[in-house]
GROMACS .gro file of C-alpha atoms in nm:
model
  389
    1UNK     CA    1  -3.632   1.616   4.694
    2UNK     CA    2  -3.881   1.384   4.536
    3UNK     CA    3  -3.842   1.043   4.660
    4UNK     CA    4  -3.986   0.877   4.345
    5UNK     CA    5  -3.780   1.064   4.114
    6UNK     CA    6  -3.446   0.942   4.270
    7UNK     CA    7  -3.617   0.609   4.259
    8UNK     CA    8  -3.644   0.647   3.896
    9UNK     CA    9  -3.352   0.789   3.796
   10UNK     CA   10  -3.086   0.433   3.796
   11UNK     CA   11  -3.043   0.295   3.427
   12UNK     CA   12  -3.344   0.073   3.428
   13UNK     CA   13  -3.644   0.296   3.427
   14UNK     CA   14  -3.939   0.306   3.718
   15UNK     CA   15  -4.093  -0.014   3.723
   16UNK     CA   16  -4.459  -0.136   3.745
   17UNK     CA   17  -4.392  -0.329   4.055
   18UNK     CA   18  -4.281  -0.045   4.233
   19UNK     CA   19  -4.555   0.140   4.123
   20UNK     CA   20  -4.821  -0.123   4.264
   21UNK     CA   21  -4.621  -0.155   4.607
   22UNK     CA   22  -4.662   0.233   4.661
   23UNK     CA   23  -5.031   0.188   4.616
   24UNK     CA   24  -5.101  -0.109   4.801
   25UNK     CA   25  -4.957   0.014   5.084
   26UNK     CA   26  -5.189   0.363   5.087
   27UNK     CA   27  -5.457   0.096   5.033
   28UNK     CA   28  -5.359  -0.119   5.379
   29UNK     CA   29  -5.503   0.074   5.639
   30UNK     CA   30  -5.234  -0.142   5.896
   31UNK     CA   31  -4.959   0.043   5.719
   32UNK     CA   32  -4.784   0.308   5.862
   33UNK     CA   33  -4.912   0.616   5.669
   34UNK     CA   34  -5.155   0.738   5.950
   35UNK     CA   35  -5.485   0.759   5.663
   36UNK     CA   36  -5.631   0.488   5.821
   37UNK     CA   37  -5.936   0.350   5.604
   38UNK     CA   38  -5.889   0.709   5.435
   39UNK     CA   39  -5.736   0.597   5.079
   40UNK     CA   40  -5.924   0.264   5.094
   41UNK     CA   41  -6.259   0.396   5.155
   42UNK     CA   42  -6.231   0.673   4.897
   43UNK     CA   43  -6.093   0.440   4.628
   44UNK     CA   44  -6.377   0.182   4.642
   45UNK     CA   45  -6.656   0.446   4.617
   46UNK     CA   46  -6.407   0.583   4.365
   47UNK     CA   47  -6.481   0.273   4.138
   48UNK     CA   48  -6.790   0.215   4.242
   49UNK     CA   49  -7.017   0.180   3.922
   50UNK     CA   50  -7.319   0.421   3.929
   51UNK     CA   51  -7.573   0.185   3.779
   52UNK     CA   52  -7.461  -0.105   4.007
   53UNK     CA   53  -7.713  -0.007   4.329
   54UNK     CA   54  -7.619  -0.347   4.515
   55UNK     CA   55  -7.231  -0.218   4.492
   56UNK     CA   56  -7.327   0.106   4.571
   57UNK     CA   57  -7.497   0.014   4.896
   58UNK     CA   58  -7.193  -0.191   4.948
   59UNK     CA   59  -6.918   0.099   4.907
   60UNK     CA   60  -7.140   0.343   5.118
   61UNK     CA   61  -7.208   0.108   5.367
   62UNK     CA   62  -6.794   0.060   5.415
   63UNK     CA   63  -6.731   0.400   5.424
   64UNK     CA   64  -6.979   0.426   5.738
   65UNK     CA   65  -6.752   0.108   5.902
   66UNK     CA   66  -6.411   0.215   5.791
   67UNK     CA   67  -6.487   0.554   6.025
   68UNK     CA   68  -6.472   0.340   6.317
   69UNK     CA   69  -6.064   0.258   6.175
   70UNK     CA   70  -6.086  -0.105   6.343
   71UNK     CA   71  -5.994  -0.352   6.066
   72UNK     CA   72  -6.089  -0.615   6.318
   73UNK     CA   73  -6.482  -0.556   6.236
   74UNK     CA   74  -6.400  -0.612   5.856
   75UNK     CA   75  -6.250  -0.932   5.650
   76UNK     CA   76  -5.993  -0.750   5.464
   77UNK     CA   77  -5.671  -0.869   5.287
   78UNK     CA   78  -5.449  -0.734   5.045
   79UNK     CA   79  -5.148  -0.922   4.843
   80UNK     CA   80  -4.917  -0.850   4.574
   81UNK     CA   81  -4.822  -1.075   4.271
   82UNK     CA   82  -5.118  -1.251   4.324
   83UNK     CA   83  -5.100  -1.579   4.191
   84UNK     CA   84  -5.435  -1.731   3.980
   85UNK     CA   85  -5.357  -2.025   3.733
   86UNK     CA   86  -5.080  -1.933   3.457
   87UNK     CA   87  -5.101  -1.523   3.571
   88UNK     CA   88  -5.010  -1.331   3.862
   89UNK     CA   89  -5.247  -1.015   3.904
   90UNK     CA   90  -5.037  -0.686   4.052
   91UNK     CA   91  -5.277  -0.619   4.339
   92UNK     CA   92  -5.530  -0.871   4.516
   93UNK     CA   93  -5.811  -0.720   4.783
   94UNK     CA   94  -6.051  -0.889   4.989
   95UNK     CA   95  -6.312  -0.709   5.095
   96UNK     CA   96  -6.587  -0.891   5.271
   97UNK     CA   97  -6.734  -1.094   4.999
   98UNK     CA   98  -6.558  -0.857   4.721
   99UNK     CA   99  -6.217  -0.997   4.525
  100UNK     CA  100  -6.047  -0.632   4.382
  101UNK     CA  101  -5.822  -0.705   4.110
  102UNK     CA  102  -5.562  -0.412   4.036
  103UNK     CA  103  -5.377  -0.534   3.719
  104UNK     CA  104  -5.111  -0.175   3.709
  105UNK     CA  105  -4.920  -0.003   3.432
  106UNK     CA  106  -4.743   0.298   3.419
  107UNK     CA  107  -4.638   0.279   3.069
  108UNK     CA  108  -4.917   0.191   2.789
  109UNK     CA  109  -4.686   0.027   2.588
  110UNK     CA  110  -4.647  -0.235   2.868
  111UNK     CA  111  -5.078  -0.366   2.794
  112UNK     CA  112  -5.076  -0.692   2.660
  113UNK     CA  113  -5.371  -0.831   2.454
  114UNK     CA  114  -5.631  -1.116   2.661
  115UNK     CA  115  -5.420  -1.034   3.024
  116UNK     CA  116  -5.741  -0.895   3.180
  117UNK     CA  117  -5.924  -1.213   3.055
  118UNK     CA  118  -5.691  -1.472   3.172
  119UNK     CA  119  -5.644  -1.296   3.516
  120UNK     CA  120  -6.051  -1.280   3.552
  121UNK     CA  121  -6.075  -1.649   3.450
  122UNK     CA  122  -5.805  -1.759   3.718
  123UNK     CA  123  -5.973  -1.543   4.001
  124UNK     CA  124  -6.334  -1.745   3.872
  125UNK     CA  125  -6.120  -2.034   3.983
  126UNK     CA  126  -6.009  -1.930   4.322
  127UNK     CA  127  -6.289  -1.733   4.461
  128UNK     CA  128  -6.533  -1.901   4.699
  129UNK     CA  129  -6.872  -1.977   4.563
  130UNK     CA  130  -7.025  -1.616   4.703
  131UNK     CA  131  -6.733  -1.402   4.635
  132UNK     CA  132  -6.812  -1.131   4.339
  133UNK     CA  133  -6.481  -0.981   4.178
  134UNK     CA  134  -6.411  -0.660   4.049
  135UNK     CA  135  -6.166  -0.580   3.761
  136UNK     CA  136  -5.990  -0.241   3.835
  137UNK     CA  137  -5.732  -0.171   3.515
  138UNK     CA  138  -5.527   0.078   3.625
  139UNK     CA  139  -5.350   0.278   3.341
  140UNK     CA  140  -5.158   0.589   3.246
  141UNK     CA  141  -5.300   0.916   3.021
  142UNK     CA  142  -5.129   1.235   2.916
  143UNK     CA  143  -5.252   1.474   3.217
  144UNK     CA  144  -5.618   1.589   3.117
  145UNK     CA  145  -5.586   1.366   2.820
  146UNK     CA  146  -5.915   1.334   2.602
  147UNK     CA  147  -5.954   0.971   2.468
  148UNK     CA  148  -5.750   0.672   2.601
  149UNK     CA  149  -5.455   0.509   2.436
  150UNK     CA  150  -5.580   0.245   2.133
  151UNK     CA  151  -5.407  -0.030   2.300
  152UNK     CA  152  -5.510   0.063   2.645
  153UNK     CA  153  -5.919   0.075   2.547
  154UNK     CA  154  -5.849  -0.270   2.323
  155UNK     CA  155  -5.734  -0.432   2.584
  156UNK     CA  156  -6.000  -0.349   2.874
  157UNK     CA  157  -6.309  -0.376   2.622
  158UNK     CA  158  -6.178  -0.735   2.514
  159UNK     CA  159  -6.271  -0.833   2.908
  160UNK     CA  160  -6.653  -0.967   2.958
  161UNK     CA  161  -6.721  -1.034   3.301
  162UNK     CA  162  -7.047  -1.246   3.442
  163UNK     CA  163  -7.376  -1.082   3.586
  164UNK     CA  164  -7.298  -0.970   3.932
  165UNK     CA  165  -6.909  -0.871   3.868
  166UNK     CA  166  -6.793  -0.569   3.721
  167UNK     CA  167  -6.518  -0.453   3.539
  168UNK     CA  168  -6.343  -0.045   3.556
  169UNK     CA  169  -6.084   0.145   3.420
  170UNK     CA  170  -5.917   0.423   3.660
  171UNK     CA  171  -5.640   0.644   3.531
  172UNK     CA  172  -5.288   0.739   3.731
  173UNK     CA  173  -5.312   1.111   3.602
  174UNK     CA  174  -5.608   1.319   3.593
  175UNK     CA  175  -5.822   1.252   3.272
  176UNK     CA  176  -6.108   1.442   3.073
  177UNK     CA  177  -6.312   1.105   3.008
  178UNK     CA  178  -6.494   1.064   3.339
  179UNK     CA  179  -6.298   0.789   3.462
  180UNK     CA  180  -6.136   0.799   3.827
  181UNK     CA  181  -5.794   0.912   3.904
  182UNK     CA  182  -5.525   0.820   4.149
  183UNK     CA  183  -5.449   1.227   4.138
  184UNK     CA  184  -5.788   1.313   4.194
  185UNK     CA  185  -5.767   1.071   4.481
  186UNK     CA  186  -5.479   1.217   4.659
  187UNK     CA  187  -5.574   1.560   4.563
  188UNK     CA  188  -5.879   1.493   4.730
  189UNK     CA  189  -5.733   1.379   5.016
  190UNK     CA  190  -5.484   1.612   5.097
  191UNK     CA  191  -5.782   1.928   5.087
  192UNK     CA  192  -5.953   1.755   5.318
  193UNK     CA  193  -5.663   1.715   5.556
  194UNK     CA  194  -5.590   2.095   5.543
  195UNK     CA  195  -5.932   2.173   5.590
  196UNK     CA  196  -6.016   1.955   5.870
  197UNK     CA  197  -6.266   1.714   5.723
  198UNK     CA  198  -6.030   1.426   5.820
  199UNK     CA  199  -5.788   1.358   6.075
  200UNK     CA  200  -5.404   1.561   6.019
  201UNK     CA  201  -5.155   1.291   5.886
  202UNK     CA  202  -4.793   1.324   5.967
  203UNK     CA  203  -4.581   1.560   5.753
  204UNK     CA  204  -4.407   1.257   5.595
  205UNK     CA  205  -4.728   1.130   5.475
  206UNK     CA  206  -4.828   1.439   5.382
  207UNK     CA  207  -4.491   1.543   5.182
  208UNK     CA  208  -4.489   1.159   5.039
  209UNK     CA  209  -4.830   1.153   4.857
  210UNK     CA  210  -4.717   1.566   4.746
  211UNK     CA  211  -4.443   1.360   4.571
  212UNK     CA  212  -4.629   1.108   4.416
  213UNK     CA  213  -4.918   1.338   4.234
  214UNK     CA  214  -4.582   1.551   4.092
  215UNK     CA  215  -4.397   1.177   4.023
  216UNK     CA  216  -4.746   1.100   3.820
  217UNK     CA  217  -4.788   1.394   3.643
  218UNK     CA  218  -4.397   1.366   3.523
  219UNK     CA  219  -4.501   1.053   3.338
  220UNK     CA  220  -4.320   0.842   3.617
  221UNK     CA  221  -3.952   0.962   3.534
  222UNK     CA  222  -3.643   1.051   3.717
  223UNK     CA  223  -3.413   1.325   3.741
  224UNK     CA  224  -3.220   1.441   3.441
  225UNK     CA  225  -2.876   1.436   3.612
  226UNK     CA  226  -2.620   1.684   3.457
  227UNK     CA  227  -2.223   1.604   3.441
  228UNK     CA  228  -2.024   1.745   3.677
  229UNK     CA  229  -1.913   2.137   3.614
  230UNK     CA  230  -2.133   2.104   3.318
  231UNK     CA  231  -2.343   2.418   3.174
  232UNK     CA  232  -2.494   2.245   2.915
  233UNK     CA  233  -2.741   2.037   3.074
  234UNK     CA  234  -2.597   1.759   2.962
  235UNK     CA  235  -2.722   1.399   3.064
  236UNK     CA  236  -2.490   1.228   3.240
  237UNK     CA  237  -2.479   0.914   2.985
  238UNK     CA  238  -2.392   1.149   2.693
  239UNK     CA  239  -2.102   1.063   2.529
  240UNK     CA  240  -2.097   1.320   2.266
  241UNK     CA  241  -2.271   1.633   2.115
  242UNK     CA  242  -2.288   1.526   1.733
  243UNK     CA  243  -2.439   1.710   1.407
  244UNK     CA  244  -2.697   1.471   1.194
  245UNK     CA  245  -2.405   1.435   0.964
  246UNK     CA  246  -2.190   1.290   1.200
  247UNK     CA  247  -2.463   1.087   1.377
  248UNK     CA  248  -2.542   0.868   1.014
  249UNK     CA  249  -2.211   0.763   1.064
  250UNK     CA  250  -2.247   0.562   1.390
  251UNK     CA  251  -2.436   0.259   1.363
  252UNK     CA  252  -2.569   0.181   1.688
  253UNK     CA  253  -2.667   0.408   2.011
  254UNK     CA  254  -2.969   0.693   2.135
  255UNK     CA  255  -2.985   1.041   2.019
  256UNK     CA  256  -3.110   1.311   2.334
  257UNK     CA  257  -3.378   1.525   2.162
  258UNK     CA  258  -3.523   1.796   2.412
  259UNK     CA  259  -3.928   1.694   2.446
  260UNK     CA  260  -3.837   1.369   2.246
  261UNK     CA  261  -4.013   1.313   1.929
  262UNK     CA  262  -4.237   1.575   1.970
  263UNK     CA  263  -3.913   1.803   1.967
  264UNK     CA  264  -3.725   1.631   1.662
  265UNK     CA  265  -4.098   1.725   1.437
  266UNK     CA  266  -4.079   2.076   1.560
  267UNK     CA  267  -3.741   2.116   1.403
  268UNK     CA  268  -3.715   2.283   1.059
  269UNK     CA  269  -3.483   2.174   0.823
  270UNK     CA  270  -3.192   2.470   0.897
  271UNK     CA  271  -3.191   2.345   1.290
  272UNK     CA  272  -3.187   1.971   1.193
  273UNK     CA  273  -2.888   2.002   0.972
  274UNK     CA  274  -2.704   2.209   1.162
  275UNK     CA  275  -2.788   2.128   1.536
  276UNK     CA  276  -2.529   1.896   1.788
  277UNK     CA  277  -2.756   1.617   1.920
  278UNK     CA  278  -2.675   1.411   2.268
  279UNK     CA  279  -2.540   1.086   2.188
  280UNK     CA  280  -2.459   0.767   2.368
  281UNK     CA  281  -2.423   0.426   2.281
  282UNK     CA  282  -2.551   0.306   2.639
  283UNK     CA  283  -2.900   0.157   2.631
  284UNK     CA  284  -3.144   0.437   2.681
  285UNK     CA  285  -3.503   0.262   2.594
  286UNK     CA  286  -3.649   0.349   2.862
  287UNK     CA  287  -3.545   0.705   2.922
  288UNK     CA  288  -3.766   1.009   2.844
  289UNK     CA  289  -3.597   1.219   2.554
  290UNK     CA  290  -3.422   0.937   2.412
  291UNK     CA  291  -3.431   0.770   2.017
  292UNK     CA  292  -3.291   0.471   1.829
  293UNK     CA  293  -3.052   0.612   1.660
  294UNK     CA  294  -3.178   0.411   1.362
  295UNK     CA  295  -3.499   0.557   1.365
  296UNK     CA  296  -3.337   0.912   1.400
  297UNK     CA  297  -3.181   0.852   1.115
  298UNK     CA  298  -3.503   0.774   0.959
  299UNK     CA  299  -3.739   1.051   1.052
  300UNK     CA  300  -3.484   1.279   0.999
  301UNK     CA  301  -3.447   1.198   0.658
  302UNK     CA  302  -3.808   1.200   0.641
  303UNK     CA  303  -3.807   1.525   0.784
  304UNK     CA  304  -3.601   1.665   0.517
  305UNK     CA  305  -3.806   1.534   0.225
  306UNK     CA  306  -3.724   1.161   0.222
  307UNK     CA  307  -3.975   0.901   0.263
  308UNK     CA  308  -4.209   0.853   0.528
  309UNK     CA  309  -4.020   0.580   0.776
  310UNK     CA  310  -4.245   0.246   0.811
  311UNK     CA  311  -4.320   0.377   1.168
  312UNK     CA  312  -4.585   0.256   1.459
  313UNK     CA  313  -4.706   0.593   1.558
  314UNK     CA  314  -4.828   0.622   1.927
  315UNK     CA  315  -4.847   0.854   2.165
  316UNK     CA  316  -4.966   1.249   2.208
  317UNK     CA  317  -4.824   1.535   1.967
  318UNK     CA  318  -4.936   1.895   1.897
  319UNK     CA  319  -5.157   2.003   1.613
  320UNK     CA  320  -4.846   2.064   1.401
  321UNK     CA  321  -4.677   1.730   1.443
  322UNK     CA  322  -5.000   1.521   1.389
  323UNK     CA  323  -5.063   1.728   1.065
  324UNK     CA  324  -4.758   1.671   0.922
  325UNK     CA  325  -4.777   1.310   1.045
  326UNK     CA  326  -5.124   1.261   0.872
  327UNK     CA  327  -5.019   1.414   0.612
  328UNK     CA  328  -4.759   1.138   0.490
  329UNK     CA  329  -4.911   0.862   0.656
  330UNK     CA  330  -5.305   0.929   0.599
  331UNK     CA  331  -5.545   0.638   0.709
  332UNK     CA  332  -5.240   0.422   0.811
  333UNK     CA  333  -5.308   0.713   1.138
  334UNK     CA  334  -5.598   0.828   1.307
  335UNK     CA  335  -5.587   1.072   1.582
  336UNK     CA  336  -5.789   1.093   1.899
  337UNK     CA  337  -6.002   1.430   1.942
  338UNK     CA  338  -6.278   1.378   2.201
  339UNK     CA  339  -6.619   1.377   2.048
  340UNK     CA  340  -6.450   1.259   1.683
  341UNK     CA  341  -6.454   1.434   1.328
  342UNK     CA  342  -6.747   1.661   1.421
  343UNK     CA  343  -6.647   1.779   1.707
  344UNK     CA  344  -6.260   1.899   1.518
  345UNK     CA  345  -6.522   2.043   1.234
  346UNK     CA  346  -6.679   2.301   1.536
  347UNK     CA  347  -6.372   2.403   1.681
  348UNK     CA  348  -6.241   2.755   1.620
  349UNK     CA  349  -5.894   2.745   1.485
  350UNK     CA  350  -5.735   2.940   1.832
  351UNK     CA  351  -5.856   2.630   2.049
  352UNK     CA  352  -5.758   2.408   1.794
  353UNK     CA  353  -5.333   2.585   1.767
  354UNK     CA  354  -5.294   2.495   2.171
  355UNK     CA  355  -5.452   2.150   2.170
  356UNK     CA  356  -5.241   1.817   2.158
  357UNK     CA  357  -5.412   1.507   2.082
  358UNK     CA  358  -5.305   1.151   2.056
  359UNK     CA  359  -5.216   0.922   1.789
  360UNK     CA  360  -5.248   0.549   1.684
  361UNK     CA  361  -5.183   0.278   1.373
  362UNK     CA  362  -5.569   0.181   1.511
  363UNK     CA  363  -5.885   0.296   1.509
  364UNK     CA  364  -6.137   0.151   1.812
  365UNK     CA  365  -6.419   0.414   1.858
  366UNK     CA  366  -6.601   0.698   1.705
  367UNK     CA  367  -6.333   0.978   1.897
  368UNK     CA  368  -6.115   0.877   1.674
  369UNK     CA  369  -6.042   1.043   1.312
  370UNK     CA  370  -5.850   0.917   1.004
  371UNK     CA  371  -5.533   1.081   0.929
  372UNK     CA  372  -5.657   1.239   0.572
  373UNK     CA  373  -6.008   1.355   0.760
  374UNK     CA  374  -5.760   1.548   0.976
  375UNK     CA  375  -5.623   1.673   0.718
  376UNK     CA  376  -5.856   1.765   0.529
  377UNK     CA  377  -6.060   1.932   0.808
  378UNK     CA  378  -5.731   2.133   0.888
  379UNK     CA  379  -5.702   2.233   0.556
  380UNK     CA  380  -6.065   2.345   0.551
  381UNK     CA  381  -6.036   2.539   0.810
  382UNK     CA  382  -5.724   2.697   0.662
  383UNK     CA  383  -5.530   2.666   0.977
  384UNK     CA  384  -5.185   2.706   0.877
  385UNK     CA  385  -5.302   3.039   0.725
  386UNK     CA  386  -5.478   3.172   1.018
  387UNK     CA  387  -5.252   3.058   1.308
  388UNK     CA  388  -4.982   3.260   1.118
  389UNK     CA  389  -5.220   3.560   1.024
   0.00000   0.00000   0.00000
């Protein structure tokens, strides 16, 4: 059983606040977890910014105190919902004469534009005259992902922060972009506990941060709970199995699609037309899997040579997906391949067949490539030919 899971498996999807509870208590060494200063220490050498020496000292000089595990010999604090002027910040710390802000999401849609900024302006308000803060944005990727979501980098490069301060981004899931993870974290933590390095933490401890990296990796989502004496892995909100035929005539609801979008692309036209789709008219937003019906309706006449649906296109698909995708949409898309348009141009068409790669309406750094580059470098390449050859 995964604790998290059940958590996250009611009507209303996992939410942030959850999320930032979990990890504030890891981070309160007073808690009852048994790490100690373990998950505290680690994190703030975690963050620690390799060109700031002075913060350097600072983290390496805490990790030396924090083995003594007597949180009388430091000024710490930690609070959640942290009020500062006309924000609240997810997770305060005081650390000696360090303010860590911890402003969470778990779902990059949630990022809203100038939050960092107001947050950092309220804390310049509340601090005492020597405190320093740091700005820790704390943010979801697909697992080993390659660039960071559009909205997500927007967001954390529209923060300046004064001389002395300093501003990071860490990651829930691991990442291929250098920046710190929360799995890393844990991952590190728990081979040091087998391996004796640090003291053995109790088996609940041990079992609950197990559940948290597998929680993480699933995107933060619950169980898929089947009906009763049901074989057909049905959800238990579905109200019906219906063809796309039958599904234009409803005018409201959420079509099931196994792997969600990504799924419904994969489809030819044969399988669309003919396949029974999970319906229900409960509200299913937040669920993994789950579609408007309206824009069902609209990619799947897209799909089946209609027009392209006036679409915001986020998120991570496979080669095939993003190709046809770029295709219709061109530089209204760009995709997000690490290193940018010549690093696609160098790769060998077999790397290129197994990679996924995210996709955005905007375009905020050199990694990412307009939708009729892609194309066009696809097309070069003659990929369609030679994956099938």
């Amino acid at each position: 059983m995964n604790i998290f899971k059940v958590m996250a498996s009611g009507k209303k999807s996992f939410q942030e606040e959850t999320a930032s509870a979990v990890l504030a208590w890891f981070l309160n060494p007073a808690m009852e977890h048994g790490l100690g200063f373990t998950f505290l220490s680690k994190f703030i050498n975690a963050i620690a910014p390799s060109e700031d020496k002075a913060f350097s000292i600072f983290a390496g000089g805490l990790k030396s105190r924090m083995r003594v595990e007597d949180e009388n010999q430091l000024r710490f604090w930690i609070d959640l919902e942290y009020s500062v002027d006309n924000s609240f910040v997810d997770i305060v710390m005081g650390i000696e004469d360090w303010l860590f802000s911890i402003e969470n999401k778990i779902y990059a849609k949630s990022s809203t534009d100038g939050q960092l900024s107001l947050q950092y302006k309220g804390l310049k308000n509340k601090k005492d005259e020597n405190q320093k803060i740091s700005v820790i944005y704390l943010v979801p990727v697909s697992e080993n992902a390659e660039v960071l979501d559009q909205k997500i980098e927007r967001v954390f490069n529209q923060l300046s922060v004064d001389a002395g301060d300093f501003k990071t981004l860490v990651t829930w899931q691991k990442n291929k972009m250098g920046f710190p993870s929360i799995t890393d974290l844990i991952l590190e933590i728990l081979h040091e506990e087998s391996t004796g390095l640090i003291d053995p933490v109790s088996e609940y401890t041990r079992h609950t941060l197990k559940a948290l990296i597998t929680f993480i990796a699933n995107d933060f989502s619950g169980y898929d709970y089947k009906r009763k004496n049901s074989s057909g892995g049905l959800n238990l909100l579905t109200e019906a199995k219906l063809t796309l035929g039958e599904l234009k005539k409803k005018e409201s609801g959420f079509v099931g699609v196994q792997a969600g979008l990504s799924g419904l692309l994969k489809m030819d036209k044969s399988r669309l037309e003919t396949w029974s789709f999970q319906f229900t008219s409960q509200n299913m937003a937040d669920k993994r899997n789950w579609i408007p019906l309206k824009q069902f309706k609209e990619l799947a006449n897209w799909l089946l040579g209609g027009e392209a649906p006036d679409m915001e296109w986020e998120g991570r698909f496979g080669v095939s997906a993003l190709y046809k995708i770029a295709l219709d949409y061109g530089d209204r898309v760009f995709i997000g391949v690490q290193g940018g348009e010549q690093s696609l141009k160098a790769m060998d068409v077999e790397i290129i067949q197994d990679k996924s790669w995210g996709i955005s309406m905007e375009k905020t750094g050199n990694n990412w490539i307009a939708g009729s580059v892609f194309v066009a470098i696809l097309m070069e390449k003659e990929f369609f030919v030679n994956m099938n050859s």
